[in-house]
XYZ file of N, CA and C in Angstrom:
654
model
N -27.643 -6.103 -6.269
C -26.699 -4.880 -6.705
C -26.465 -4.988 -7.725
N -26.948 -3.376 -8.077
C -26.903 -2.834 -9.280
C -25.373 -2.897 -10.152
N -25.450 -3.074 -11.241
C -23.725 -2.836 -11.948
C -23.065 -1.920 -12.000
N -22.054 -1.600 -12.089
C -21.166 -0.391 -12.137
C -20.629 -0.462 -13.845
N -21.307 0.620 -14.156
C -21.041 1.204 -16.073
C -19.870 2.072 -16.151
N -19.463 1.471 -16.959
C -17.745 2.029 -17.812
C -18.010 2.433 -18.970
N -18.591 3.350 -19.657
C -18.531 3.756 -20.916
C -17.286 3.838 -21.674
N -16.968 3.554 -22.679
C -15.929 3.673 -23.441
C -15.722 4.859 -24.216
N -14.399 5.691 -23.572
C -14.611 6.710 -24.202
C -13.937 6.698 -25.582
N -13.062 5.482 -25.861
C -12.668 5.621 -27.249
C -13.809 5.609 -28.318
N -15.032 5.108 -27.838
C -16.016 5.105 -28.929
C -16.709 6.552 -28.952
N -16.382 7.513 -27.981
C -16.935 8.533 -28.092
C -16.775 9.744 -29.598
N -17.347 10.735 -29.575
C -16.964 11.313 -30.836
C -15.572 12.174 -30.491
N -15.020 12.259 -31.255
C -13.486 12.971 -30.152
C -13.411 14.455 -30.910
N -14.147 14.541 -31.949
C -14.443 16.315 -32.093
C -15.331 16.622 -31.255
N -16.008 16.075 -30.528
C -16.713 16.803 -29.461
C -16.661 16.185 -28.130
N -14.964 16.041 -27.540
C -14.983 15.250 -26.555
C -15.575 16.033 -25.519
N -15.773 17.149 -25.295
C -16.169 17.949 -23.959
C -17.529 17.497 -23.767
N -18.509 17.464 -24.702
C -19.559 17.080 -24.544
C -20.193 15.987 -24.907
N -18.940 15.206 -25.249
C -19.738 13.944 -24.795
C -18.972 13.059 -23.104
N -18.020 13.850 -22.786
C -17.898 13.992 -21.246
C -18.970 14.132 -20.551
N -19.347 15.499 -20.746
C -20.424 15.980 -20.224
C -21.715 15.476 -20.306
N -22.248 14.877 -20.786
C -23.114 13.607 -21.026
C -22.618 12.727 -20.617
N -21.800 12.192 -20.235
C -21.570 10.926 -19.402
C -21.696 11.143 -17.912
N -20.866 12.825 -17.918
C -21.505 13.338 -16.245
C -23.112 13.137 -16.210
N -23.944 13.742 -16.673
C -25.129 13.551 -16.632
C -26.084 12.311 -16.585
N -25.193 11.350 -16.920
C -25.865 10.085 -17.053
C -25.700 9.400 -15.655
N -26.366 7.718 -15.201
C -26.216 7.009 -14.698
C -24.534 6.295 -14.488
N -23.925 6.490 -15.715
C -23.080 5.897 -15.988
C -21.760 6.245 -14.377
N -20.892 5.465 -14.043
C -20.442 5.255 -12.613
C -18.847 5.592 -12.911
N -18.178 4.935 -13.830
C -17.027 5.478 -14.274
C -16.670 5.803 -15.690
N -15.788 6.559 -16.177
C -15.087 6.508 -17.700
C -14.074 5.646 -18.002
N -14.627 4.833 -18.675
C -13.136 3.421 -19.216
C -12.159 4.325 -20.443
N -10.925 4.431 -19.842
C -10.076 5.292 -20.824
C -9.324 3.899 -21.352
N -9.131 3.977 -22.175
C -8.434 2.704 -23.363
C -7.232 3.560 -23.944
N -6.178 3.111 -23.410
C -4.712 3.403 -23.867
C -4.052 2.588 -24.723
N -3.691 2.674 -25.864
C -3.433 1.677 -27.309
C -1.841 2.277 -27.427
N -0.335 1.248 -27.271
C 0.193 2.187 -27.768
C 0.693 1.314 -29.433
N 0.199 0.762 -30.635
C 0.402 0.483 -31.343
C 1.586 -1.123 -31.501
N 1.976 -1.020 -30.279
C 2.844 -2.321 -30.147
C 2.024 -3.699 -29.470
N 1.543 -3.304 -28.471
C 1.015 -4.079 -27.400
C -0.739 -4.927 -28.411
N -1.019 -4.136 -28.955
C -2.020 -3.958 -29.889
C -2.053 -3.189 -30.998
N -2.856 -3.977 -32.293
C -2.380 -3.192 -33.537
C -3.266 -1.784 -33.518
N -3.345 -0.965 -32.753
C -3.960 0.263 -32.925
C -3.337 1.417 -32.216
N -3.703 2.549 -32.096
C -3.277 3.943 -31.354
C -4.323 4.585 -31.060
N -4.390 4.845 -29.716
C -5.470 5.366 -29.247
C -5.010 6.959 -28.808
N -4.935 7.146 -27.691
C -4.470 8.553 -27.247
C -3.523 8.545 -26.019
N -2.639 9.613 -25.458
C -2.057 9.605 -24.146
C -2.644 10.460 -23.615
N -1.607 11.100 -22.875
C -1.318 12.290 -21.590
C -2.346 13.502 -21.668
N -2.302 14.096 -23.077
C -2.953 15.336 -23.295
C -4.240 15.113 -23.283
N -4.659 14.143 -24.208
C -6.018 13.841 -24.300
C -6.724 13.421 -22.928
N -6.202 12.453 -22.213
C -6.460 12.104 -20.851
C -6.920 13.584 -20.009
N -5.669 14.184 -19.927
C -5.960 15.764 -19.114
C -6.738 15.982 -19.640
N -7.344 16.391 -21.010
C -8.300 17.028 -21.185
C -9.471 16.674 -21.009
N -9.563 15.401 -20.802
C -10.672 14.615 -20.409
C -11.365 14.916 -18.924
N -9.768 14.901 -18.020
C -10.130 14.879 -16.736
C -10.758 15.877 -16.356
N -10.659 17.197 -16.891
C -10.700 18.716 -16.488
C -12.152 18.716 -16.738
N -13.247 18.013 -17.469
C -14.430 17.895 -17.572
C -14.965 16.876 -16.793
N -14.243 15.609 -16.367
C -14.969 14.239 -16.184
C -15.521 14.559 -14.456
N -16.264 14.402 -14.222
C -17.155 14.151 -12.865
C -17.292 12.850 -11.978
N -16.513 12.192 -12.981
C -16.531 10.632 -12.417
C -15.228 9.964 -12.385
N -15.293 9.015 -11.686
C -13.579 8.300 -11.762
C -13.304 8.012 -13.418
N -11.966 8.161 -13.368
C -11.200 7.425 -14.344
C -10.981 6.121 -14.399
N -11.161 5.125 -15.184
C -10.952 3.657 -15.115
C -9.980 3.723 -16.498
N -8.656 3.743 -16.139
C -7.476 3.509 -17.347
C -7.054 2.092 -17.562
N -7.272 1.681 -18.734
C -6.763 0.340 -18.918
C -5.706 0.578 -20.211
N -4.365 0.022 -19.387
C -3.223 0.269 -20.664
C -2.905 -0.823 -21.155
N -3.370 -0.764 -23.023
C -3.118 -1.770 -23.416
C -1.870 -1.303 -24.045
N -0.559 -1.812 -23.278
C 0.833 -1.216 -23.676
C 1.674 -1.815 -23.005
N 2.656 -1.890 -24.094
C 4.016 -2.782 -23.484
C 4.226 -1.590 -22.308
N 5.104 -2.129 -21.555
C 6.210 -1.686 -20.436
C 5.440 -0.836 -19.968
N 4.288 -0.909 -19.378
C 3.398 0.103 -18.635
C 3.918 0.538 -17.441
N 5.166 0.066 -16.649
C 5.425 0.223 -15.522
C 6.430 1.571 -15.667
N 6.676 1.634 -16.967
C 7.300 3.028 -17.355
C 6.366 4.394 -17.082
N 5.279 4.133 -17.317
C 4.136 5.386 -17.074
C 3.189 5.478 -16.216
N 3.304 4.615 -15.216
C 2.244 4.541 -13.961
C 1.944 5.596 -13.351
N 3.028 6.145 -13.005
C 3.217 7.537 -11.941
C 2.530 8.677 -13.318
N 2.834 8.698 -14.204
C 2.329 9.734 -15.203
C 0.694 9.619 -15.611
N 0.149 8.063 -15.473
C -1.059 8.058 -15.804
C -1.817 8.264 -14.457
N -1.347 8.342 -13.002
C -1.857 9.006 -11.892
C -2.345 10.130 -11.956
N -0.836 11.044 -12.233
C -0.917 12.365 -12.662
C -1.934 12.777 -13.753
N -2.273 12.090 -14.546
C -3.096 12.606 -15.477
C -4.391 12.402 -15.087
N -4.843 11.541 -13.779
C -6.314 11.830 -13.771
C -6.834 10.358 -13.265
N -5.774 9.180 -13.419
C -6.647 7.858 -13.561
C -6.746 7.541 -12.226
N -7.809 6.797 -11.603
C -8.318 6.348 -10.495
C -8.293 5.134 -10.358
N -7.944 4.148 -11.102
C -7.849 2.572 -11.703
C -7.100 2.521 -12.641
N -6.049 1.829 -12.107
C -4.975 1.454 -13.654
C -4.877 0.113 -13.922
N -5.476 -0.418 -15.056
C -5.348 -1.842 -15.253
C -4.125 -2.216 -16.226
N -3.161 -3.134 -15.656
C -2.328 -3.321 -16.988
C -2.406 -4.641 -17.407
N -2.134 -5.188 -18.688
C -1.883 -6.531 -18.949
C -1.023 -7.498 -18.403
N -1.688 -8.505 -17.749
C -1.042 -9.667 -17.287
C -0.042 -10.317 -18.369
N -0.354 -10.132 -19.636
C 0.572 -10.422 -20.810
C 2.092 -9.445 -21.367
N 1.560 -8.431 -20.601
C 2.436 -7.129 -21.072
C 3.642 -7.004 -19.724
N 3.029 -7.600 -18.738
C 4.343 -7.617 -17.807
C 4.843 -8.569 -17.279
N 6.481 -8.523 -17.056
C 7.368 -9.383 -17.125
C 7.313 -9.763 -15.223
N 7.034 -8.423 -14.647
C 7.112 -8.476 -12.871
C 5.561 -7.999 -12.764
N 4.780 -8.735 -12.742
C 3.368 -8.385 -12.374
C 3.041 -7.971 -10.985
N 3.566 -8.619 -10.056
C 3.415 -8.388 -8.583
C 3.845 -7.134 -8.400
N 5.119 -6.690 -8.738
C 5.770 -5.197 -8.352
C 4.968 -4.210 -9.291
N 4.229 -4.675 -10.366
C 3.936 -3.538 -11.313
C 2.180 -3.196 -10.474
N 2.137 -4.217 -9.776
C 0.430 -4.169 -9.309
C 0.931 -2.938 -7.918
N 2.256 -3.574 -7.147
C 2.709 -2.724 -5.946
C 3.203 -1.275 -6.471
N 3.346 -1.099 -7.415
C 3.688 0.271 -8.055
C 2.392 1.401 -8.409
N 1.357 0.339 -8.856
C 0.053 1.236 -9.068
C -0.476 1.913 -7.772
N -0.692 0.795 -6.671
C -0.878 1.174 -5.302
C -0.191 2.265 -4.732
N 1.035 2.475 -4.718
C 1.716 2.997 -4.481
C 1.373 4.689 -4.645
N 1.346 4.696 -6.309
C 0.375 5.814 -6.483
C -1.052 6.404 -5.671
N -1.523 5.305 -4.986
C -2.859 6.142 -4.466
C -4.167 5.516 -5.358
N -3.530 5.099 -6.724
C -4.709 4.453 -7.735
C -5.295 2.966 -7.047
N -6.231 2.202 -7.283
C -6.872 1.415 -7.534
C -5.735 0.571 -8.495
N -5.475 -0.907 -8.624
C -4.791 -1.625 -9.217
C -5.657 -2.513 -9.977
N -5.933 -2.784 -11.548
C -6.451 -3.819 -12.031
C -5.577 -4.634 -12.716
N -5.883 -5.843 -13.558
C -5.285 -6.380 -14.204
C -6.022 -7.035 -15.236
N -5.781 -6.536 -16.525
C -6.516 -7.157 -17.551
C -5.965 -8.344 -18.133
N -6.793 -9.224 -18.839
C -6.462 -10.946 -18.713
C -7.204 -11.306 -20.576
N -6.385 -10.961 -21.669
C -6.769 -11.451 -22.757
C -7.732 -12.948 -22.884
N -8.662 -13.147 -24.289
C -9.275 -13.841 -24.195
C -8.758 -15.180 -23.920
N -7.158 -15.563 -24.316
C -6.280 -16.724 -24.330
C -5.990 -17.247 -23.045
N -5.925 -16.208 -22.351
C -5.166 -16.392 -20.942
C -5.913 -16.756 -19.727
N -5.272 -18.086 -19.162
C -6.562 -18.702 -18.016
C -6.173 -17.456 -17.139
N -7.518 -17.705 -15.669
C -7.467 -16.344 -14.936
C -6.595 -17.172 -13.948
N -6.293 -18.562 -13.666
C -6.054 -19.206 -13.037
C -4.371 -18.679 -12.177
N -3.644 -18.027 -13.596
C -2.763 -17.194 -13.588
C -2.462 -16.072 -12.702
N -3.918 -15.495 -12.307
C -4.021 -14.702 -11.160
C -3.971 -15.199 -9.921
N -3.903 -16.081 -9.376
C -3.969 -17.182 -8.251
C -2.916 -16.426 -6.868
N -1.913 -16.171 -7.489
C -1.068 -15.271 -6.534
C -0.775 -14.068 -6.283
N -1.714 -13.452 -7.107
C -1.739 -11.826 -7.047
C -3.241 -11.196 -6.944
N -4.330 -12.297 -6.863
C -5.591 -11.803 -6.945
C -5.884 -10.955 -5.491
N -5.311 -11.610 -4.520
C -5.598 -10.687 -2.949
C -5.252 -9.104 -3.239
N -4.112 -8.939 -3.771
C -3.626 -7.490 -4.178
C -4.694 -6.920 -4.939
N -5.163 -7.101 -5.797
C -6.081 -6.541 -7.011
C -7.048 -5.981 -6.563
N -7.596 -4.793 -6.995
C -8.906 -4.353 -6.897
C -9.825 -4.706 -7.795
N -9.438 -4.847 -9.158
C -9.951 -4.961 -10.111
C -9.497 -6.309 -11.048
N -10.274 -7.076 -11.999
C -9.696 -7.951 -12.892
C -10.640 -7.623 -14.084
N -10.284 -6.970 -15.272
C -10.841 -6.872 -16.551
C -10.615 -8.006 -17.693
N -11.517 -8.680 -17.293
C -11.644 -9.743 -18.584
C -12.339 -9.088 -20.140
N -11.092 -9.333 -20.896
C -11.609 -8.922 -22.446
C -12.367 -10.182 -22.841
N -13.626 -9.678 -23.313
C -14.605 -10.466 -23.918
C -14.556 -10.269 -25.358
N -13.459 -9.800 -25.893
C -13.256 -9.530 -27.618
C -11.518 -9.213 -27.502
N -10.895 -9.546 -28.630
C -9.539 -9.279 -28.458
C -8.858 -8.195 -28.863
N -8.213 -7.868 -27.503
C -8.196 -5.937 -27.730
C -7.362 -5.414 -28.857
N -7.834 -3.773 -28.796
C -7.289 -3.305 -30.019
C -8.204 -2.815 -30.558
N -9.363 -3.009 -31.098
C -10.587 -2.178 -31.660
C -11.427 -2.481 -30.829
N -12.438 -1.591 -31.381
C -13.996 -1.400 -31.177
C -15.069 -2.099 -31.859
N -16.104 -2.557 -31.317
C -17.283 -3.029 -32.180
C -16.811 -4.558 -32.738
N -16.135 -5.318 -31.487
C -16.132 -6.912 -32.128
C -17.138 -7.669 -31.604
N -17.218 -9.165 -32.184
C -18.269 -9.531 -31.359
C -17.828 -10.056 -29.962
N -18.918 -10.721 -29.622
C -18.412 -10.653 -27.636
C -18.074 -12.344 -28.151
N -16.906 -12.742 -27.218
C -16.440 -14.124 -27.030
C -17.355 -14.679 -26.074
N -17.921 -15.780 -26.387
C -19.509 -16.502 -25.453
C -18.383 -17.229 -24.607
N -17.079 -17.746 -24.508
C -16.329 -18.561 -23.450
C -16.350 -17.603 -22.167
N -16.469 -16.270 -22.532
C -16.504 -15.180 -21.056
C -17.258 -16.033 -20.173
N -18.348 -16.017 -20.335
C -19.186 -16.689 -19.155
C -18.508 -17.652 -18.251
N -17.642 -18.667 -19.177
C -17.097 -19.598 -17.967
C -15.966 -18.894 -17.419
N -15.159 -18.207 -18.067
C -14.291 -17.433 -17.341
C -14.686 -16.427 -16.373
N -15.894 -15.927 -16.200
C -16.483 -14.996 -15.283
C -16.608 -15.964 -14.119
N -17.164 -17.192 -14.028
C -17.411 -18.300 -12.918
C -16.164 -18.712 -12.688
N -15.008 -19.043 -13.229
C -13.554 -19.448 -12.897
C -13.044 -18.232 -12.047
N -13.069 -16.986 -12.548
C -12.380 -16.205 -11.763
C -13.333 -15.503 -10.491
N -14.639 -15.973 -10.616
C -15.496 -15.416 -9.116
C -14.797 -16.644 -7.980
N -14.952 -17.904 -8.740
C -14.451 -19.108 -7.449
C -12.977 -18.634 -7.109
N -11.793 -18.152 -7.955
C -10.841 -18.107 -7.671
C -11.040 -16.678 -6.299
N -11.335 -15.791 -6.481
C -11.452 -14.078 -5.726
C -12.418 -14.856 -4.391
N -13.230 -15.958 -4.354
C -13.777 -16.327 -2.876
C -12.808 -17.123 -2.536
N -12.198 -17.950 -3.182
C -11.204 -19.180 -2.563
C -9.913 -18.317 -1.715
N -9.358 -17.220 -2.580
C -8.455 -16.328 -1.993
C -9.128 -15.071 -1.040
N -10.149 -15.274 -0.690
C -10.491 -13.872 -0.006
C -10.563 -12.953 -0.414
N -10.440 -12.626 -1.882
C -10.105 -10.989 -2.635
C -11.187 -10.317 -2.461
N -11.448 -9.071 -2.473
C -12.366 -8.358 -2.921
C -12.454 -7.581 -4.555
N -11.532 -8.227 -5.140
C -11.648 -7.931 -6.443
C -12.844 -7.767 -7.239
N -12.964 -6.504 -8.132
C -14.280 -6.638 -9.089
C -13.928 -7.124 -10.131
N -15.135 -7.721 -10.904
C -14.987 -8.436 -12.092
C -15.257 -7.539 -13.170
N -14.480 -7.036 -14.299
C -15.041 -6.047 -15.365
C -15.076 -6.840 -16.660
N -16.185 -6.410 -17.266
C -16.025 -7.280 -18.667
C -15.967 -6.188 -19.226
N -14.955 -6.385 -20.889
C -14.833 -5.294 -21.563
C -14.550 -5.834 -23.196
N -15.922 -5.449 -23.656
C -15.632 -6.069 -24.795
C -17.232 -6.808 -25.614
N -18.098 -5.634 -26.289
C -19.267 -6.440 -26.733
C -20.402 -6.495 -25.921
N -20.104 -5.815 -24.980
C -21.300 -5.571 -23.462
C -22.743 -4.684 -24.654
N -23.785 -5.718 -24.171
C -25.081 -5.131 -24.471
C -26.016 -5.288 -23.431
N -27.440 -5.026 -23.790
C -28.321 -5.187 -23.060
C -28.685 -6.467 -23.442
N -28.734 -7.573 -24.136
C -28.908 -8.940 -24.477
C -28.253 -9.849 -23.577
N -26.608 -9.159 -23.812
C -25.585 -10.446 -22.840
C -25.404 -9.627 -21.491
N -25.903 -8.391 -20.626
C -25.659 -8.349 -19.749
C -26.433 -9.071 -18.715
N -27.480 -9.445 -18.637
C -27.851 -10.220 -17.454
C -27.384 -11.397 -17.190
N -27.025 -12.232 -18.230
C -26.195 -13.160 -18.034
C -24.747 -13.066 -17.570
N -24.203 -11.790 -17.933
C -23.077 -11.601 -17.295
C -23.000 -11.431 -15.803
N -23.953 -10.737 -15.428
C -23.920 -10.046 -14.092
C -24.529 -11.401 -13.141
N -25.590 -12.377 -13.866
C -25.571 -13.495 -13.145
C -24.346 -14.404 -12.697
N -23.533 -14.364 -13.467
C -22.398 -14.833 -13.485
C -21.494 -14.561 -12.516
N -21.804 -13.527 -12.403
C -20.721 -12.651 -11.223
C -19.889 -11.479 -11.704
N -20.180 -10.789 -12.970
C -19.313 -9.812 -12.893
C -19.976 -8.636 -12.253
N -19.099 -7.588 -12.059
C -19.496 -6.376 -11.479
C -19.451 -5.267 -11.919
N -18.795 -4.639 -13.052
C -18.369 -3.553 -14.121
C -18.653 -3.862 -15.273
N -19.688 -3.280 -16.347
C -19.744 -3.645 -17.371
C -18.992 -2.463 -18.108
N -18.290 -2.290 -19.271
C -17.926 -1.644 -20.216
C -18.499 -1.594 -21.313
N -18.932 -0.289 -21.998
C -19.711 -0.568 -23.179
C -19.392 0.550 -23.496
N -18.883 0.938 -24.910
C -18.395 1.587 -26.082
C -19.176 2.201 -26.922
N -19.408 1.233 -28.278
C -20.183 1.407 -29.422
C -21.792 1.156 -28.821
N -21.721 0.618 -28.213
C -23.011 0.134 -27.617
C -23.907 1.416 -27.072
N -23.222 2.282 -26.182
C -23.441 3.445 -25.612
C -23.563 4.281 -26.687
N -22.202 4.911 -27.643
C -22.374 5.923 -27.923
C -23.069 6.149 -29.362
N -23.057 4.775 -30.074
C -24.028 4.898 -31.316
C -25.176 5.136 -31.075
N -25.640 4.948 -29.985
C -27.339 4.672 -29.305
C -27.786 5.806 -30.246
N -29.261 6.251 -30.474
C -30.009 7.179 -30.645
C -29.867 8.026 -29.616
N -29.916 7.391 -28.132
C -30.068 8.362 -26.863
C -29.225 7.693 -25.913
N -27.890 7.516 -25.906
C -27.405 7.619 -25.149
C -27.263 7.525 -23.344
N -27.928 8.233 -23.046
C -27.962 8.537 -21.580
C -29.035 7.576 -21.385
N -30.058 7.395 -21.978
C -30.782 6.086 -21.667
C -30.696 4.439 -21.778
N -29.584 4.904 -22.776
C -28.930 3.347 -23.256
C -27.824 2.982 -21.594
N -27.451 3.937 -21.155
C -26.737 3.670 -20.125
C -27.399 3.298 -18.453
N -28.766 3.809 -18.656
C -29.803 3.810 -17.738
C -30.367 2.479 -17.734
N -30.650 1.878 -18.833
C -31.217 0.890 -19.552
C -30.073 -0.820 -18.914
N -28.656 -0.215 -19.347
C -27.741 -1.308 -18.755
C -27.903 -1.141 -17.147
N -27.828 0.028 -16.483
C -27.726 0.178 -15.281
C -28.939 -0.694 -14.411
N -30.086 -0.545 -15.165
C -31.041 -1.436 -14.401
C -31.719 -2.508 -15.270
N -30.575 -3.175 -15.911
C -30.839 -4.285 -16.361
C -31.732 -5.861 -15.795
N -31.247 -5.452 -14.809
C -31.578 -6.504 -13.673
C -32.996 -6.436 -13.259
N -33.198 -5.415 -13.363
C -35.235 -5.003 -12.809
C -35.828 -5.524 -13.621
């Protein structure tokens, strides 16, 4: 099975956001990955509802929204209304994770949980049957262009085993430092979704780069 490719709009040219989204529409990208940062959970601020709504006007593909924010439960419905198809919250930011997952599902969106590099995937054991997606951070969240953390390969294997053991249908998403060199091994270990930011948007030919990622196992 070919991977789901989710280019991260955070790495796009914000001065030409409409054309960047239209480029993704023409490409083999499957989802648009939208990183929301609040300057509290992570040391950076990205964008909020107005920008997301502007993206939604032009996007022809599902929006995979990654909330790197504290108290995400306060904003779930608004992100759904702004166009989110999948909403992922950080396990580290949720005091009542099960409740927040059910809140996401109640909006009709798919529910995901993001896991920082230091956090064990075993903490998901009791909620993994309820999840549609687990986003493994392969860099520390908050900034693009960081170096891929090699321990991610081991975490994918652990997570895959947990998904199978708990009879879950959750997809495994990898976010951070993904490129054509590490993508084959990520997929071999069990990843389903590849998020790529700088690797796509800084390429001379982003559409071809997305195609290469899509076909990396061929």
